[in-house]
Short mmCIF file of C-alpha atoms and ligand atoms in Angstrom, two decimals:
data_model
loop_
_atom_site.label_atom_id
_atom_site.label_comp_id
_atom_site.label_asym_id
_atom_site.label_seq_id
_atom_site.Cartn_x
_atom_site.Cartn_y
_atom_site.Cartn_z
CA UNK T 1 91.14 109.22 79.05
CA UNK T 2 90.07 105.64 78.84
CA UNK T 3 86.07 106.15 79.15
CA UNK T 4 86.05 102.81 81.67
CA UNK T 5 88.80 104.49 83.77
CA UNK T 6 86.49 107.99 84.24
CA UNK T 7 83.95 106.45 84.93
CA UNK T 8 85.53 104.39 87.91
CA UNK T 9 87.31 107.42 89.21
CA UNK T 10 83.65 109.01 89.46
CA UNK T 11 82.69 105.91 91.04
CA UNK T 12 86.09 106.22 93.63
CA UNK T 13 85.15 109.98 94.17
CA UNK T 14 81.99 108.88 95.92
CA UNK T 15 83.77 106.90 98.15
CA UNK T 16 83.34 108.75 101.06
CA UNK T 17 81.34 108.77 104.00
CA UNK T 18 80.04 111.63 106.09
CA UNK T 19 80.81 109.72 109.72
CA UNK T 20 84.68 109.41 108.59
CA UNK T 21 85.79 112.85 110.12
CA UNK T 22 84.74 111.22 113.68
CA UNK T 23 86.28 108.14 112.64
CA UNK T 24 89.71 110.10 112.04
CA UNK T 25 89.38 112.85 114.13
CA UNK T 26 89.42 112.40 118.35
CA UNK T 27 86.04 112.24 120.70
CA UNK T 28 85.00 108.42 119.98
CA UNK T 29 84.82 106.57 123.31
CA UNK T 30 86.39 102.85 123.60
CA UNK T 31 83.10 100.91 122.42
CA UNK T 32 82.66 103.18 119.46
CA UNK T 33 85.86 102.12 118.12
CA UNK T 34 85.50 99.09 118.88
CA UNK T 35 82.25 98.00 116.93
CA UNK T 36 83.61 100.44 114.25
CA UNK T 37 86.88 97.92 114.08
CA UNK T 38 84.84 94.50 114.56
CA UNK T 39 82.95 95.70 111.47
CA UNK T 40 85.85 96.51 109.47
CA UNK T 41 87.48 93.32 110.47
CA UNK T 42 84.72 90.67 109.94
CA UNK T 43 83.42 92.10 106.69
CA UNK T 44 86.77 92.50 104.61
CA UNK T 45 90.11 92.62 106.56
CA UNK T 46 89.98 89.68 107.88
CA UNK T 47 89.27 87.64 104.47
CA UNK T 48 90.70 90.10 101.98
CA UNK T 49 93.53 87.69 100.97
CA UNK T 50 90.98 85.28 100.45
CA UNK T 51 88.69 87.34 98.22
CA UNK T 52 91.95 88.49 96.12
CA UNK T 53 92.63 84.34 95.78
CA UNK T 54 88.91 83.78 94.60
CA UNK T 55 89.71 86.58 91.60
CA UNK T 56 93.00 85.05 90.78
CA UNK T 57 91.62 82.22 90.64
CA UNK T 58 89.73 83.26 87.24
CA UNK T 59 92.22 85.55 85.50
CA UNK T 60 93.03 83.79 82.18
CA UNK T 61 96.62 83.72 81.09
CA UNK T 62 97.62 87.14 81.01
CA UNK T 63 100.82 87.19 83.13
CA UNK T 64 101.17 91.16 84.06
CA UNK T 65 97.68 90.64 85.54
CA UNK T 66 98.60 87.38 87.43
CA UNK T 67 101.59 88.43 88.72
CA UNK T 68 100.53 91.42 89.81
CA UNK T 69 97.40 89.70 92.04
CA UNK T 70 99.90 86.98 92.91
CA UNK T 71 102.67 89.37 94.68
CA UNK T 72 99.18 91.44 96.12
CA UNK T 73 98.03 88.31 97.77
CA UNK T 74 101.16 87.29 98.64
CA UNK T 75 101.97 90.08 100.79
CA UNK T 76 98.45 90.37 102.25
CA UNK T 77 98.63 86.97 103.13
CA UNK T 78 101.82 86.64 104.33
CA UNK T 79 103.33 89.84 104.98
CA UNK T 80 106.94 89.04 103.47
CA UNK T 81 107.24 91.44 101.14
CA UNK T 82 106.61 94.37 103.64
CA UNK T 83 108.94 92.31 105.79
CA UNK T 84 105.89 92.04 108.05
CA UNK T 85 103.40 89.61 108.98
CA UNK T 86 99.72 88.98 107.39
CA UNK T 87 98.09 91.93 107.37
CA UNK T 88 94.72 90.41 109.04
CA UNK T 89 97.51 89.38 111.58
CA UNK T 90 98.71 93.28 111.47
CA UNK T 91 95.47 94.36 112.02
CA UNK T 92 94.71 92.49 114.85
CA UNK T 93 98.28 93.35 116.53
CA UNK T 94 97.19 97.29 115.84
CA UNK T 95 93.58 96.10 117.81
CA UNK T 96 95.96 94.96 120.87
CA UNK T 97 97.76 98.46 120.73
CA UNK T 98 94.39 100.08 121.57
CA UNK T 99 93.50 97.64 124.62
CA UNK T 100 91.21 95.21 122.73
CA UNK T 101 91.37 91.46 123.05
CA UNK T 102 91.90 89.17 120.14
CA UNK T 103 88.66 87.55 121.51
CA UNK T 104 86.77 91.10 120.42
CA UNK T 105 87.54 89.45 117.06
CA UNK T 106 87.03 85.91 117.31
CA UNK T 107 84.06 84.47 115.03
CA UNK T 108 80.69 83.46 116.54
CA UNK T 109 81.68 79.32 115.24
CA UNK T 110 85.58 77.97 114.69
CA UNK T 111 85.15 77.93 110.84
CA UNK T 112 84.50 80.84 108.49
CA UNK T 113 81.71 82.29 110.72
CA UNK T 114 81.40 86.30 111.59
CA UNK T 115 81.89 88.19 114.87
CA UNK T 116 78.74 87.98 116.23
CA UNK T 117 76.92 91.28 116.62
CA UNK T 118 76.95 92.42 112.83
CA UNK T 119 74.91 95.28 111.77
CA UNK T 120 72.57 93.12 108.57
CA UNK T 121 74.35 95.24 106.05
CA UNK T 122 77.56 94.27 106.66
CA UNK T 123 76.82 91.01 106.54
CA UNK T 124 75.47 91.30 103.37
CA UNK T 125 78.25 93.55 102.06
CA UNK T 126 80.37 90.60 102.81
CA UNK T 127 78.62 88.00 101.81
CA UNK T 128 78.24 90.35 97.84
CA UNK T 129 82.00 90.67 97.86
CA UNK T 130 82.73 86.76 98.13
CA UNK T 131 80.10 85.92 95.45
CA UNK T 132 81.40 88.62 93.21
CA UNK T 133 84.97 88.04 93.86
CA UNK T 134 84.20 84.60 92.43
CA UNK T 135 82.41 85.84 89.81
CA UNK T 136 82.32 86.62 86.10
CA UNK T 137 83.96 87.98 84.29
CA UNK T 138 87.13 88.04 85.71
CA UNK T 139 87.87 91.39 84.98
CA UNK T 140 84.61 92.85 86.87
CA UNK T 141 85.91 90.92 90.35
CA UNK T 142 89.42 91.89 89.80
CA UNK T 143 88.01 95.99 89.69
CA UNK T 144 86.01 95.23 93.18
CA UNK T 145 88.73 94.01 95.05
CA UNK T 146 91.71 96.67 93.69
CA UNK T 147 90.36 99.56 92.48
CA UNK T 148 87.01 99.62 94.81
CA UNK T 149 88.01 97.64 98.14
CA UNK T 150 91.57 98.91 98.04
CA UNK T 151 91.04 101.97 96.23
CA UNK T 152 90.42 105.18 98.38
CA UNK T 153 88.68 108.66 97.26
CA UNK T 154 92.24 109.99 96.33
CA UNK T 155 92.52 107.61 93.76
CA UNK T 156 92.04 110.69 90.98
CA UNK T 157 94.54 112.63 92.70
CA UNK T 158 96.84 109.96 93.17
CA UNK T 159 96.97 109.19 89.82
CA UNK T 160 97.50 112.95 89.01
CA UNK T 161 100.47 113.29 91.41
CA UNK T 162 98.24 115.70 93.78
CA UNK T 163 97.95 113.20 96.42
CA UNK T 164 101.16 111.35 98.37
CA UNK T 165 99.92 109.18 101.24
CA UNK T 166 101.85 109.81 104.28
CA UNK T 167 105.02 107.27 104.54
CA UNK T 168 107.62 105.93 106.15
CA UNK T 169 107.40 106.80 110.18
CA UNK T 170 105.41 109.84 109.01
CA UNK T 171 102.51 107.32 108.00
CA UNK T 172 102.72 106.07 111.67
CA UNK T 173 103.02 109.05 113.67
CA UNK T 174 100.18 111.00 112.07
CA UNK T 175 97.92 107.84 112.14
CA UNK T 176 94.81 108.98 114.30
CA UNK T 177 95.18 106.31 116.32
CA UNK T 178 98.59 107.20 117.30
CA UNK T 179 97.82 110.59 117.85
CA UNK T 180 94.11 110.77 119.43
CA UNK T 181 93.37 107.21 120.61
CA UNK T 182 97.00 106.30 122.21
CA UNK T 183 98.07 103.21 119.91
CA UNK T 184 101.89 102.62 120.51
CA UNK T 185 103.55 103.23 117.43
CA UNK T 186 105.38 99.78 117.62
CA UNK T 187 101.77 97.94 117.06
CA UNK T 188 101.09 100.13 113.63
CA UNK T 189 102.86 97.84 111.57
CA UNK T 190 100.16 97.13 109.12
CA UNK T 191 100.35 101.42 108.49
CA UNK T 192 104.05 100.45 107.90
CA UNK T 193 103.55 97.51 105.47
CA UNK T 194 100.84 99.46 103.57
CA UNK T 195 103.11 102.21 103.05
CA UNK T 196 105.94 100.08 101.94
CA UNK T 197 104.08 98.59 98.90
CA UNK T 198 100.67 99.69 98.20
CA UNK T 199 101.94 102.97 96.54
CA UNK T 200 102.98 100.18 93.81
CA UNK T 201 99.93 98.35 93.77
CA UNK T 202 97.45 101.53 93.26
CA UNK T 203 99.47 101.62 90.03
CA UNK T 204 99.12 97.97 89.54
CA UNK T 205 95.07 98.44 89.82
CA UNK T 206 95.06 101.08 87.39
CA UNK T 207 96.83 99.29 84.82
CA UNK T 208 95.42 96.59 84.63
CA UNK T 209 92.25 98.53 82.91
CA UNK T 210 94.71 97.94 79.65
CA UNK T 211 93.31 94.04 79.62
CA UNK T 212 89.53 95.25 80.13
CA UNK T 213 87.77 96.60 76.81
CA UNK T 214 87.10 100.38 77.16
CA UNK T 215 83.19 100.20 76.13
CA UNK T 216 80.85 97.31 75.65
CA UNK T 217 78.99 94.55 77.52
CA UNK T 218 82.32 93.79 79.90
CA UNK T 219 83.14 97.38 80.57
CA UNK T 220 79.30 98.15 81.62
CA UNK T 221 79.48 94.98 83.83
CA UNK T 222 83.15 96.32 85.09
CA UNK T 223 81.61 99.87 85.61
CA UNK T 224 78.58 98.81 87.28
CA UNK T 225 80.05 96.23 89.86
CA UNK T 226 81.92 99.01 91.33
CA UNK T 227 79.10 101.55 91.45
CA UNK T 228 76.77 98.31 93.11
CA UNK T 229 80.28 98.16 95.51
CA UNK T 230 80.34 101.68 96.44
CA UNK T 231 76.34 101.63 97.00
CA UNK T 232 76.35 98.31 99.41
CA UNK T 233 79.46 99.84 101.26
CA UNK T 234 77.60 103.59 101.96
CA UNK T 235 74.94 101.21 102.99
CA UNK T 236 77.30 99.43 105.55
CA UNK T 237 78.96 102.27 106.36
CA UNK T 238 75.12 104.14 107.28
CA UNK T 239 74.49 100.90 109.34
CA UNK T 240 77.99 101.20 111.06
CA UNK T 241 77.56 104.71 111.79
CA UNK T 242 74.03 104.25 113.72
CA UNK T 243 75.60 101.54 115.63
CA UNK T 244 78.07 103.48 117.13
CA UNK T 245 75.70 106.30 117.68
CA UNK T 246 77.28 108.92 115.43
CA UNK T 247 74.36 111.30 113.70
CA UNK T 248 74.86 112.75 110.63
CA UNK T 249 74.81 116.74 110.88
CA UNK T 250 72.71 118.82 108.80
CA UNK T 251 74.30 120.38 105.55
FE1 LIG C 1 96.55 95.20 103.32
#
């Protein structure tokens, strides 16, 4: 195998974090989801089309990788491939389905500002994704944003075959918020949308690794952007965690 590609799957296999069995599983009470969302929201949902726009913005003219950003943003943005709406949009609509208020979302200022009430190292996760989405070289802020951000810690088993995310009403059903926290299936649209087309776009991430040299000073500055990623999101994730009052269990 491509030696960049292993070592960003060993990078995606770490991406897990020991709180996420409460966060899927029932028993969290309404203001433990609730900072859990806000967090999730303010620090890369909300601005993910955004980030994937400062990346594209870089990409020099190799059209498989344009296109592919282009019809990623496009449908995160605007929802019309899924035949949806923007998925910040979708997310907010899934927020409503739980009982929360729009206004649980709404910056602290009118312009790009954060919900107020950030844990530090979100904020700073944040703030490291929209430098480094801007960043150089292109190929090191195009990794963040679709193998790391978007990626999961089934992207080796995807790949293989081992792995099929749940779709079609399946997906929405079985979503934990459907089935422990009471979220009408009608507001899980943005499970829907993700379902319809990001089964393409995992491959789409992947392959782009074809336009990235497989060793060298690029490939260590690919490789290492994603490990730096998957270190400042634990680090979030930690912070999250305490916020909501979850402890981690002894081994
Ligand atoms: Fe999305």
């Amino acid at each position: 195998m491509n030696p960049l590609a292993e070592r960003l799957l060993a990078t995606m296999d770490r991406k897990h974090h020991w709180a996420y069995p409460s966060l899927t599983g029932p028993g969290l009470d309404r203001g433990q989801l609730l900072v859990h969302f806000r967090h999730e929201y303010a620090t890369y949902v909300r601005d993910f089309p955004v980030l994937l726009a400062r990346a594209l913005g870089q990409v020099p003219p190799i059209e498989a990788v344009r296109v592919s950003l282009a019809e990623n943003l496009y449908e995160e943005q605007t929802g019309r491939l899924s035949g949806t709406a923007p998925h910040p949009e979708l997310f907010l609509r899934m927020m409503e389905g739980l009982g929360f208020s729009r206004r649980d979302f709404a910056s602290d200022d009118e312009g790009a500002g954060l919900v107020a009430g950030l844990v530090p190292e979100a904020r700073e996760y944040r703030d490291w994704l929209r430098l480094r989405s801007a960043g150089e070289p292109w190929q090191a802020a195009v990794a963040l944003l679709t193998i790391f951000v978007e990626g999961s810690v089934n992207e080796r088993a995807e790949l293989a075959g081992t792995f099929v995310r749940a779709h079609g009403p399946e997906a929405v059903l079985r979503h934990p918020l459907v089935v422990h926290y009471g979220c009408p299936p009608e507001a899980m649209e943005l499970t829907r949308a993700h379902a319809a087309v990001e089964g393409a776009h995992r491959g789409d991430a992947w392959r782009f690794l074809e336009h990235v040299p497989e060793s060298g000073p690029v490939a260590e500055i690919v490789a290492s952007t994603c490990e730096e990623g998957l270190t400042r999101w634990l680090a979030y994730r930690d912070a999250v965690a305490r916020q909501m009052g979850l402890v981690r269990k002894a081994a």
